Amino acid sequence: MKHLYLIVFCSLLTLNLHAQNARKTYNFNPSWKLFVGDNDNAAAIDFDDKEWKSITLPHAWNEDEAFKKSIEQLSTGIAWYRKHFKVANAKDRKVFLEFEGIRQAGEFYLNGKFIGRHENGVTAFGFDISDLIDPEKDNVLAVRIDNAWNYKEKATNSGYQWSDKNFNANYGGISKNVRLHVTGKIYQTLPLNALLKTTGNYIYAKDFNIAGKSAVVVSESEIKNETSETKKVQYEVEIIDAEGKSIKTYSSSIQDIAPGNTATLNAESLVNGLNFWSWGYGYLYTVISRLKVDGTTVDELKTKTGFRKGEFKNGMVYLNDRVLMMKGYAQRTSNEWPAIGLSVPAWLSDYSNGLMVESNANLVRWMHISPWKQDVESCDRMGLIQAMPAGDAEKDVTGTRWDQRKSVMTDAIIYNRNNPSILFYECGNESISAAHMAEMKAIRDLYDPNGGRAIGSREMLDIPAAEYGGEMLYINKSATKPLWSMEYSRDEGLRKYWDEFSPPFHKDGAGPLYKGADASTYNRNQDTHAIENVVRWNEYYKERPGTGTRVSSGGVNIIFSDSNTHYRGEENYRRSGEVDPMRIPKDGFFAHKVMWDGWVDAKKTGIHIIGHWNYKAGTKKNVYVIASGEKVQLFLNGKSLGFGTKRDGFLFTFKDVAYQAGVLTAVSYDNKGLKSAEKQLKTAGEPAAIKLTKMQHPTGFKADGADLVLVQIEVVDAAGNRSPIALNMINFEVSGPAEWRGGLAQGPDNYILSKQLPVEGGVNRILIRSTTTPGKINITAKSTGLKSATIELTTLPVSIQNGLSSQFPADGLKPSLKRGATPAAQTYQISRKAIKIVAATAGANSDKASLSFDDNELSDWVNDGDLNTAWIKYNLEKETTVTEVELKVNGFRTKAYPIRILVDDKEVFKGNTIPSLGYFTAICKPTKGKTVTIQLLGSGKETAESGKIGVEVNGKKLDDGIERAEIKSKGGLSIIETEIYEAK
């Protein structure tokens, strides 16, 4: 019996030692105080902050201005944040603070002592406060934040390039999450290069067998021994699947780590039965990494990650061995909401980022600065690929500013390298030099050599170090590194504006000038905005993988959600989004959903009718249907209106349809005449009532002072159908422990924080924030002539002790697996085959003729401007039947060139090139031969339409090829790239 007691005692002692040494991470967001203004005494431990505003982080002190003011008018200045806290069991332990980020610069004081400064306004950083906290008493952290636009780094007196009033909305203060970590004195470090200079753990997979569902999983951690003895340390790794089942445990050999030393330990093993992370399939594992000394666990770290294979070759992106054409959005990194800014709870990040995937986007390119960790982890869960920038504005820089950019890239890579959704590292929003590209690549190779991520930038076409590239507002193609457009459409339009026949009867393009220039494209209605999305995307789609040796890897549309940044239309915020600021979809959202449904080739089942079907009697208008089928037929109340005219790949137009109340039905068919898809619009009855619907965290509305509920308001008819043309003003009443944050609509101050808010197109949304008091909340919506509605919300208590909580904003959020795993079959069809060009001669500059087929879109062949020399002749690898010739000519955007094409001196094409975003394809009379000649027949001419697309609204000339004096003459011909196709 004594022996049994001894065993039990020893077991309990071991468990107690384990408990004492176990890592503990706390939510450090609760129980902060805020004061807007400066105070010389605010850092003092005994300063009286009782009258300061009580808040829960994340919280921008100027949040009330989000979407109320234009970006350049957002308030700046000094704000103080203070927090009282106590850490239990902290004696002889390591204690760290982790900040996901602040805006712009912060000076930090613990118990009255200055502990450090962070200034770049982007990245995460941390502090070791082990020797500064009092484990028995109340501790006070005080932070002085300065969010001045022109803030300058103290050590260098240099500003930051990315503190820019065009794109980087200035939500000041501690606007991101904060955590506190307690560990033993031998521990795995945090991935916080800024200030702490530590790299944390690094998890990746290698030796993939995608079909066999296996890979070798490697986990390595930076270990510090801050005890007074050498420790024999073993590193153990356990992998837990999404259902909570342990699927593999493996260990490293034992290694001695001397006191005060740092070492990197790793373990690796083949793991079978893996579910690979993929687009729309956010399958995540929990990797537990343990440090064991003499068999006892002294530190344990849990990391959520996923495993996927990324490759970048043949001009294409490969995910898990399948080609994926990139399609998505260039989204402002602020990803903001009205009256909140970026500081939303994690579930709302999932909702917003999940909507991108719902529109069939697979990529979000965060713009200019690195995203915060909450959005990064959200994209992991949603299965949304990310392009992660460092920090920049619009051009390359040198000196201190370049050093700042490298520092941000280093910090961001270390902090985010375990997040599977990041597939691209972006080194610049504008081109950078070859030397700078090599420096950035060296950073990637040092800190993330095995993550399967490409590093690149815009305009990397002739820089070998770059692993991907692309452009903005036009198309590049490649046979080597993938090229995808970083931004391909900028048009803007309010969700409120259906068309000129619907209230408020907005004629397309109507609106103010922008800096004295016509801004029609920034004042669109939904009809033309959606159509423009189709027109733009189709040009990229025509050059997709499978269409030749040189292909486009797609592109991203700017932006996803209307943003509190750089507006050009009539409102004081940008309306380029496919959803509005409250994430209510516009027609462009559904246009993308149709066109983007597929890894490369669009599935034939997508269809959407633009607009609604509630008009005044006698109205005639064009009806537009977006579909991926071959033909579309329209029916009104069961009667066929015939087939639509197809253009731009996906758009079907039915001219002058006479409105008649009832049901409008569109049916698409495949090339065999079989039905592919159907869509209906129904006429709604007269507005009769208000309908309220709530959206919230799946585990409930938390009374933490930061959680939000999104409430949708609809005006509906007697049958519950939304009235698509209703513009009713809604009056709200709120009771219970809640903070009104409201919504947004066109009107005074954009109705920010107003409890009177109109619906637009029959719908709107509001945000309600919890307080720290749990309880019942009632929201009542009323409007003259409509039946009112009430919705009840309940906030759930959150446990907070001594300013700390073990509950986190992302707890309970599940990954989305809706799209399913990576397809087993090939994801694209080969629709045409390029024939290799082996040589070329020309009427002039024949020694430069090869530049027209060198797979470098920054080089070209040009003649001498004489019409007699305006020809180039290509020798093919073999005799073949030529069916198409594709050209990228200088002046591709603005000029039409009369040309003829000959195969072995037989004319197979005669006509004009068509201005485009890059490429013109000549459909030739199929002819067998071994040479192809392209000959200019006269001067290239600028058309009225192409002239418009050649100039930005601010007067800046858009990229149109390479400047050549020769092409301004009657006989000037310059070709950037030629590709010749043979019959399949």
Tab-separated table of C-alpha atoms in Angstrom, residues 65-362:
chain	number	residue	atom	x	y	z
A	65	GLU	CA	-14.784	58.366	-38.192
A	66	ALA	CA	-14.508	55.191	-40.295
A	67	PHE	CA	-16.487	55.937	-43.494
A	68	LYS	CA	-17.743	59.206	-42.022
A	69	LYS	CA	-14.599	61.006	-43.102
A	70	SER	CA	-12.424	60.582	-46.142
A	71	ILE	CA	-9.115	58.875	-45.445
A	72	GLU	CA	-7.002	62.035	-45.426
A	73	GLN	CA	-9.318	63.623	-42.838
A	74	LEU	CA	-9.134	60.813	-40.274
A	75	SER	CA	-8.062	62.258	-36.932
A	76	THR	CA	-4.472	61.930	-35.821
A	77	GLY	CA	-2.667	62.776	-32.625
A	78	ILE	CA	-1.722	61.262	-29.291
A	79	ALA	CA	-3.804	58.699	-27.421
A	80	TRP	CA	-2.956	56.832	-24.227
A	81	TYR	CA	-3.961	53.259	-23.420
A	82	ARG	CA	-3.556	51.880	-19.890
A	83	LYS	CA	-4.189	48.426	-18.433
A	84	HIS	CA	-4.112	47.023	-14.888
A	85	PHE	CA	-3.337	43.305	-14.664
A	86	LYS	CA	-1.930	40.591	-12.461
A	87	VAL	CA	-0.249	37.362	-13.538
A	88	ALA	CA	-0.662	34.387	-11.241
A	89	ASN	CA	2.224	31.927	-10.846
A	90	ALA	CA	4.654	34.258	-12.595
A	91	LYS	CA	7.499	34.050	-10.089
A	92	ASP	CA	10.682	32.656	-11.638
A	93	ARG	CA	8.871	32.308	-14.953
A	94	LYS	CA	9.165	33.960	-18.344
A	95	VAL	CA	6.434	36.452	-19.241
A	96	PHE	CA	5.999	37.955	-22.716
A	97	LEU	CA	3.622	40.430	-24.319
A	98	GLU	CA	2.647	39.919	-27.977
A	99	PHE	CA	1.075	42.786	-29.916
A	100	GLU	CA	-0.326	41.952	-33.372
A	101	GLY	CA	0.247	45.584	-34.321
A	102	ILE	CA	-0.509	49.221	-33.582
A	103	ARG	CA	-0.949	52.386	-35.637
A	104	GLN	CA	1.399	54.185	-35.913
A	105	ALA	CA	4.037	54.255	-33.188
A	106	GLY	CA	3.866	53.355	-29.528
A	107	GLU	CA	5.998	53.996	-26.470
A	108	PHE	CA	5.452	51.362	-23.788
A	109	TYR	CA	5.799	51.696	-20.022
A	110	LEU	CA	5.423	48.924	-17.453
A	111	ASN	CA	4.986	49.992	-13.865
A	112	GLY	CA	6.292	53.413	-14.784
A	113	LYS	CA	9.418	52.163	-16.567
A	114	PHE	CA	9.988	52.644	-20.301
A	115	ILE	CA	10.281	49.176	-21.901
A	116	GLY	CA	10.451	49.949	-25.606
A	117	ARG	CA	9.103	51.551	-28.727
A	118	HIS	CA	7.580	50.167	-31.925
A	119	GLU	CA	7.140	52.490	-34.887
A	120	ASN	CA	6.432	50.939	-38.301
A	121	GLY	CA	2.657	50.744	-37.805
A	122	VAL	CA	2.400	47.346	-39.509
A	123	THR	CA	4.000	44.338	-37.901
A	124	ALA	CA	3.675	42.339	-34.715
A	125	PHE	CA	6.174	42.819	-31.907
A	126	GLY	CA	6.735	41.757	-28.340
A	127	PHE	CA	8.326	42.453	-24.978
A	128	ASP	CA	10.005	40.257	-22.395
A	129	ILE	CA	8.570	41.600	-19.121
A	130	SER	CA	9.704	38.708	-16.913
A	131	ASP	CA	11.932	40.852	-14.691
A	132	LEU	CA	9.635	43.869	-14.661
A	133	ILE	CA	6.301	42.581	-13.407
A	134	ASP	CA	5.427	42.133	-9.778
A	135	PRO	CA	3.848	38.662	-9.520
A	136	GLU	CA	2.080	39.527	-6.272
A	137	LYS	CA	0.713	42.976	-7.028
A	138	ASP	CA	-1.240	44.946	-9.600
A	139	ASN	CA	0.839	45.832	-12.679
A	140	VAL	CA	0.181	48.743	-14.998
A	141	LEU	CA	0.990	48.846	-18.699
A	142	ALA	CA	0.764	52.307	-20.246
A	143	VAL	CA	1.090	52.970	-23.975
A	144	ARG	CA	1.462	56.326	-25.689
A	145	ILE	CA	0.339	56.050	-29.326
A	146	ASP	CA	1.093	58.609	-32.038
A	147	ASN	CA	-0.713	58.045	-35.339
A	148	ALA	CA	0.495	61.165	-37.164
A	149	TRP	CA	0.617	60.708	-40.930
A	150	ASN	CA	4.088	62.244	-40.967
A	151	TYR	CA	5.466	60.325	-37.993
A	152	LYS	CA	9.229	59.827	-38.304
A	153	GLU	CA	11.303	56.978	-36.965
A	154	LYS	CA	13.253	58.248	-33.959
A	155	ALA	CA	16.579	56.671	-34.825
A	156	THR	CA	16.667	57.777	-38.471
A	157	ASN	CA	14.303	60.770	-38.672
A	158	SER	CA	12.750	59.041	-41.663
A	159	GLY	CA	9.049	58.689	-42.342
A	160	TYR	CA	7.505	55.439	-43.516
A	161	GLN	CA	6.698	55.038	-47.186
A	162	TRP	CA	3.436	53.222	-46.455
A	163	SER	CA	1.985	55.933	-44.219
A	164	ASP	CA	0.068	57.120	-47.252
A	165	LYS	CA	-3.233	58.998	-47.408
A	166	ASN	CA	-4.335	57.197	-50.571
A	167	PHE	CA	-4.524	53.622	-49.364
A	168	ASN	CA	-3.537	53.100	-45.718
A	169	ALA	CA	-6.552	54.154	-43.636
A	170	ASN	CA	-5.301	55.580	-40.350
A	171	TYR	CA	-7.167	53.795	-37.570
A	172	GLY	CA	-5.035	54.934	-34.648
A	173	GLY	CA	-4.071	53.177	-31.464
A	174	ILE	CA	-3.989	49.530	-30.435
A	175	SER	CA	-6.200	48.373	-33.258
A	176	LYS	CA	-5.137	44.700	-33.216
A	177	ASN	CA	-5.137	41.852	-30.694
A	178	VAL	CA	-2.754	41.461	-27.746
A	179	ARG	CA	-1.727	38.290	-25.904
A	180	LEU	CA	0.322	37.505	-22.800
A	181	HIS	CA	2.444	34.356	-22.588
A	182	VAL	CA	3.859	32.669	-19.485
A	183	THR	CA	6.474	29.921	-19.909
A	184	GLY	CA	9.157	28.146	-17.972
A	185	LYS	CA	12.782	29.202	-18.261
A	186	ILE	CA	13.529	26.693	-20.962
A	187	TYR	CA	11.065	27.447	-23.693
A	188	GLN	CA	10.214	27.783	-27.368
A	189	THR	CA	10.524	31.398	-28.431
A	190	LEU	CA	7.824	33.543	-29.998
A	191	PRO	CA	7.916	34.399	-33.737
A	192	LEU	CA	8.485	38.078	-32.918
A	193	ASN	CA	11.538	39.439	-34.658
A	194	ALA	CA	10.627	43.036	-33.845
A	195	LEU	CA	12.115	43.967	-30.460
A	196	LEU	CA	12.395	40.384	-29.153
A	197	LYS	CA	14.572	39.221	-32.069
A	198	THR	CA	13.245	35.666	-31.827
A	199	THR	CA	11.951	33.399	-34.586
A	200	GLY	CA	9.619	30.902	-32.884
A	201	ASN	CA	8.754	27.619	-34.525
A	202	TYR	CA	8.647	26.701	-38.210
A	203	ILE	CA	6.427	23.931	-39.558
A	204	TYR	CA	6.373	22.721	-43.147
A	205	ALA	CA	5.852	19.619	-45.239
A	206	LYS	CA	8.073	18.089	-47.904
A	207	ASP	CA	8.310	14.957	-50.054
A	208	PHE	CA	4.638	15.208	-50.955
A	209	ASN	CA	2.654	12.324	-52.347
A	210	ILE	CA	-0.587	14.126	-53.125
A	211	ALA	CA	-2.397	11.129	-54.576
A	212	GLY	CA	-1.188	8.956	-51.701
A	213	LYS	CA	-2.146	11.627	-49.133
A	214	SER	CA	1.241	11.635	-47.432
A	215	ALA	CA	4.138	13.971	-46.779
A	216	VAL	CA	7.070	14.361	-44.446
A	217	VAL	CA	6.095	16.927	-41.809
A	218	VAL	CA	8.939	18.932	-40.283
A	219	SER	CA	8.649	20.996	-37.113
A	220	GLU	CA	11.521	23.002	-35.730
A	221	SER	CA	11.687	25.503	-32.894
A	222	GLU	CA	14.107	28.055	-31.602
A	223	ILE	CA	14.787	27.067	-27.960
A	224	LYS	CA	16.184	29.239	-25.188
A	225	ASN	CA	17.606	27.912	-21.954
A	226	GLU	CA	17.424	30.624	-19.318
A	227	THR	CA	17.980	28.254	-16.400
A	228	SER	CA	21.318	28.021	-14.590
A	229	GLU	CA	22.041	24.471	-15.783
A	230	THR	CA	22.747	22.598	-18.979
A	231	LYS	CA	19.602	20.769	-19.988
A	232	LYS	CA	19.229	17.569	-21.962
A	233	VAL	CA	16.311	18.441	-24.187
A	234	GLN	CA	14.200	16.282	-26.461
A	235	TYR	CA	11.821	17.849	-28.979
A	236	GLU	CA	8.553	15.952	-29.440
A	237	VAL	CA	5.909	16.637	-32.085
A	238	GLU	CA	2.308	15.447	-32.053
A	239	ILE	CA	-0.121	16.080	-34.930
A	240	ILE	CA	-3.827	16.357	-34.164
A	241	ASP	CA	-6.346	16.334	-37.001
A	242	ALA	CA	-9.407	18.579	-37.377
A	243	GLU	CA	-11.569	16.068	-35.486
A	244	GLY	CA	-9.223	16.114	-32.492
A	245	LYS	CA	-7.618	12.737	-33.201
A	246	SER	CA	-3.877	12.259	-32.688
A	247	ILE	CA	-2.465	10.880	-35.929
A	248	LYS	CA	1.289	10.938	-35.349
A	249	THR	CA	3.832	11.517	-32.567
A	250	TYR	CA	7.591	11.632	-33.179
A	251	SER	CA	10.694	13.060	-31.539
A	252	SER	CA	14.186	14.394	-32.086
A	253	SER	CA	17.307	13.031	-30.497
A	254	ILE	CA	18.283	14.457	-27.117
A	255	GLN	CA	20.459	17.557	-27.276
A	256	ASP	CA	22.361	19.454	-24.622
A	257	ILE	CA	21.544	23.155	-24.327
A	258	ALA	CA	23.886	25.106	-22.083
A	259	PRO	CA	22.574	27.818	-19.742
A	260	GLY	CA	22.024	31.106	-21.581
A	261	ASN	CA	22.226	29.417	-24.972
A	262	THR	CA	19.804	29.254	-27.869
A	263	ALA	CA	19.417	26.228	-30.119
A	264	THR	CA	17.138	25.060	-32.901
A	265	LEU	CA	15.630	21.613	-32.441
A	266	ASN	CA	13.638	19.773	-35.055
A	267	ALA	CA	11.822	16.551	-35.686
A	268	GLU	CA	10.404	15.110	-38.874
A	269	SER	CA	8.409	12.091	-39.931
A	270	LEU	CA	6.396	10.688	-42.784
A	271	VAL	CA	2.710	11.244	-42.051
A	272	ASN	CA	0.020	9.286	-43.899
A	273	GLY	CA	-3.658	10.006	-44.420
A	274	LEU	CA	-3.196	13.766	-44.712
A	275	ASN	CA	-5.920	16.107	-45.864
A	276	PHE	CA	-4.159	18.812	-47.855
A	277	TRP	CA	-5.170	22.434	-47.389
A	278	SER	CA	-6.678	23.794	-50.592
A	279	TRP	CA	-8.793	26.536	-52.155
A	280	GLY	CA	-12.077	26.680	-50.249
A	281	TYR	CA	-10.911	23.737	-48.157
A	282	GLY	CA	-9.323	25.156	-45.037
A	283	TYR	CA	-8.302	21.874	-43.480
A	284	LEU	CA	-6.100	22.623	-40.473
A	285	TYR	CA	-4.113	20.503	-38.064
A	286	THR	CA	-2.934	21.303	-34.555
A	287	VAL	CA	0.783	20.658	-34.274
A	288	ILE	CA	1.859	20.289	-30.665
A	289	SER	CA	5.573	20.814	-30.098
A	290	ARG	CA	6.900	19.812	-26.685
A	291	LEU	CA	10.195	20.262	-24.903
A	292	LYS	CA	11.050	17.379	-22.627
A	293	VAL	CA	13.780	17.311	-19.987
A	294	ASP	CA	14.382	13.927	-18.391
A	295	GLY	CA	11.088	12.767	-19.850
A	296	THR	CA	9.091	15.597	-18.290
A	297	THR	CA	7.378	18.154	-20.521
A	298	VAL	CA	8.663	21.634	-19.645
A	299	ASP	CA	7.063	23.540	-22.530
A	300	GLU	CA	4.232	22.796	-24.910
A	301	LEU	CA	3.203	24.913	-27.883
A	302	LYS	CA	0.109	24.410	-30.045
A	303	THR	CA	0.172	25.719	-33.610
A	304	LYS	CA	-2.724	25.665	-36.081
A	305	THR	CA	-1.425	25.009	-39.571
A	306	GLY	CA	-2.163	23.172	-42.775
A	307	PHE	CA	-0.135	21.263	-45.328
A	308	ARG	CA	-0.168	22.012	-49.033
A	309	LYS	CA	2.226	21.898	-51.962
A	310	GLY	CA	2.928	25.030	-53.968
A	311	GLU	CA	4.858	25.207	-57.251
A	312	PHE	CA	5.397	28.014	-59.750
A	313	LYS	CA	6.474	26.930	-63.214
A	314	ASN	CA	5.491	26.884	-66.891
A	315	GLY	CA	3.834	30.263	-66.414
A	316	MET	CA	1.329	28.672	-64.025
A	317	VAL	CA	0.569	28.254	-60.329
A	318	TYR	CA	0.278	24.688	-59.051
A	319	LEU	CA	-1.489	23.866	-55.784
A	320	ASN	CA	-1.261	20.234	-54.718
A	321	ASP	CA	-0.135	19.293	-58.255
A	322	ARG	CA	-3.126	20.966	-59.924
A	323	VAL	CA	-3.019	24.155	-61.973
A	324	LEU	CA	-4.953	27.025	-60.430
A	325	MET	CA	-5.698	30.229	-62.306
A	326	MET	CA	-5.497	33.073	-59.812
A	327	LYS	CA	-8.709	35.045	-59.448
A	328	GLY	CA	-9.743	37.276	-56.627
A	329	TYR	CA	-9.426	40.722	-55.175
A	330	ALA	CA	-6.789	43.314	-54.391
A	331	GLN	CA	-8.207	44.260	-51.013
A	332	ARG	CA	-7.096	47.109	-48.795
A	333	THR	CA	-5.273	45.567	-45.851
A	334	SER	CA	-7.468	47.596	-43.501
A	335	ASN	CA	-10.420	45.435	-44.666
A	336	GLU	CA	-12.549	47.897	-42.707
A	337	TRP	CA	-16.149	48.358	-41.598
A	338	PRO	CA	-18.147	51.542	-40.907
A	339	ALA	CA	-17.725	53.052	-37.412
A	340	ILE	CA	-15.314	50.239	-36.501
A	341	GLY	CA	-12.360	50.361	-38.870
A	342	LEU	CA	-10.325	47.178	-39.034
A	343	SER	CA	-10.850	46.141	-35.383
A	344	VAL	CA	-13.607	43.580	-35.845
A	345	PRO	CA	-13.979	40.253	-34.006
A	346	ALA	CA	-12.514	37.159	-35.645
A	347	TRP	CA	-15.883	35.717	-36.705
A	348	LEU	CA	-16.568	38.851	-38.754
A	349	SER	CA	-13.192	38.459	-40.458
A	350	ASP	CA	-14.282	34.930	-41.379
A	351	TYR	CA	-17.591	36.237	-42.679
A	352	SER	CA	-15.946	38.849	-44.893
A	353	ASN	CA	-13.110	36.653	-46.151
A	354	GLY	CA	-15.510	33.740	-46.573
A	355	LEU	CA	-17.634	35.882	-48.881
A	356	MET	CA	-14.635	36.222	-51.197
A	357	VAL	CA	-14.481	32.447	-51.470
A	358	GLU	CA	-18.257	32.334	-51.935
A	359	SER	CA	-17.811	34.584	-54.981
A	360	ASN	CA	-15.354	31.885	-56.177
A	361	ALA	CA	-12.253	33.972	-55.538
A	362	ASN	CA	-9.196	31.936	-54.622
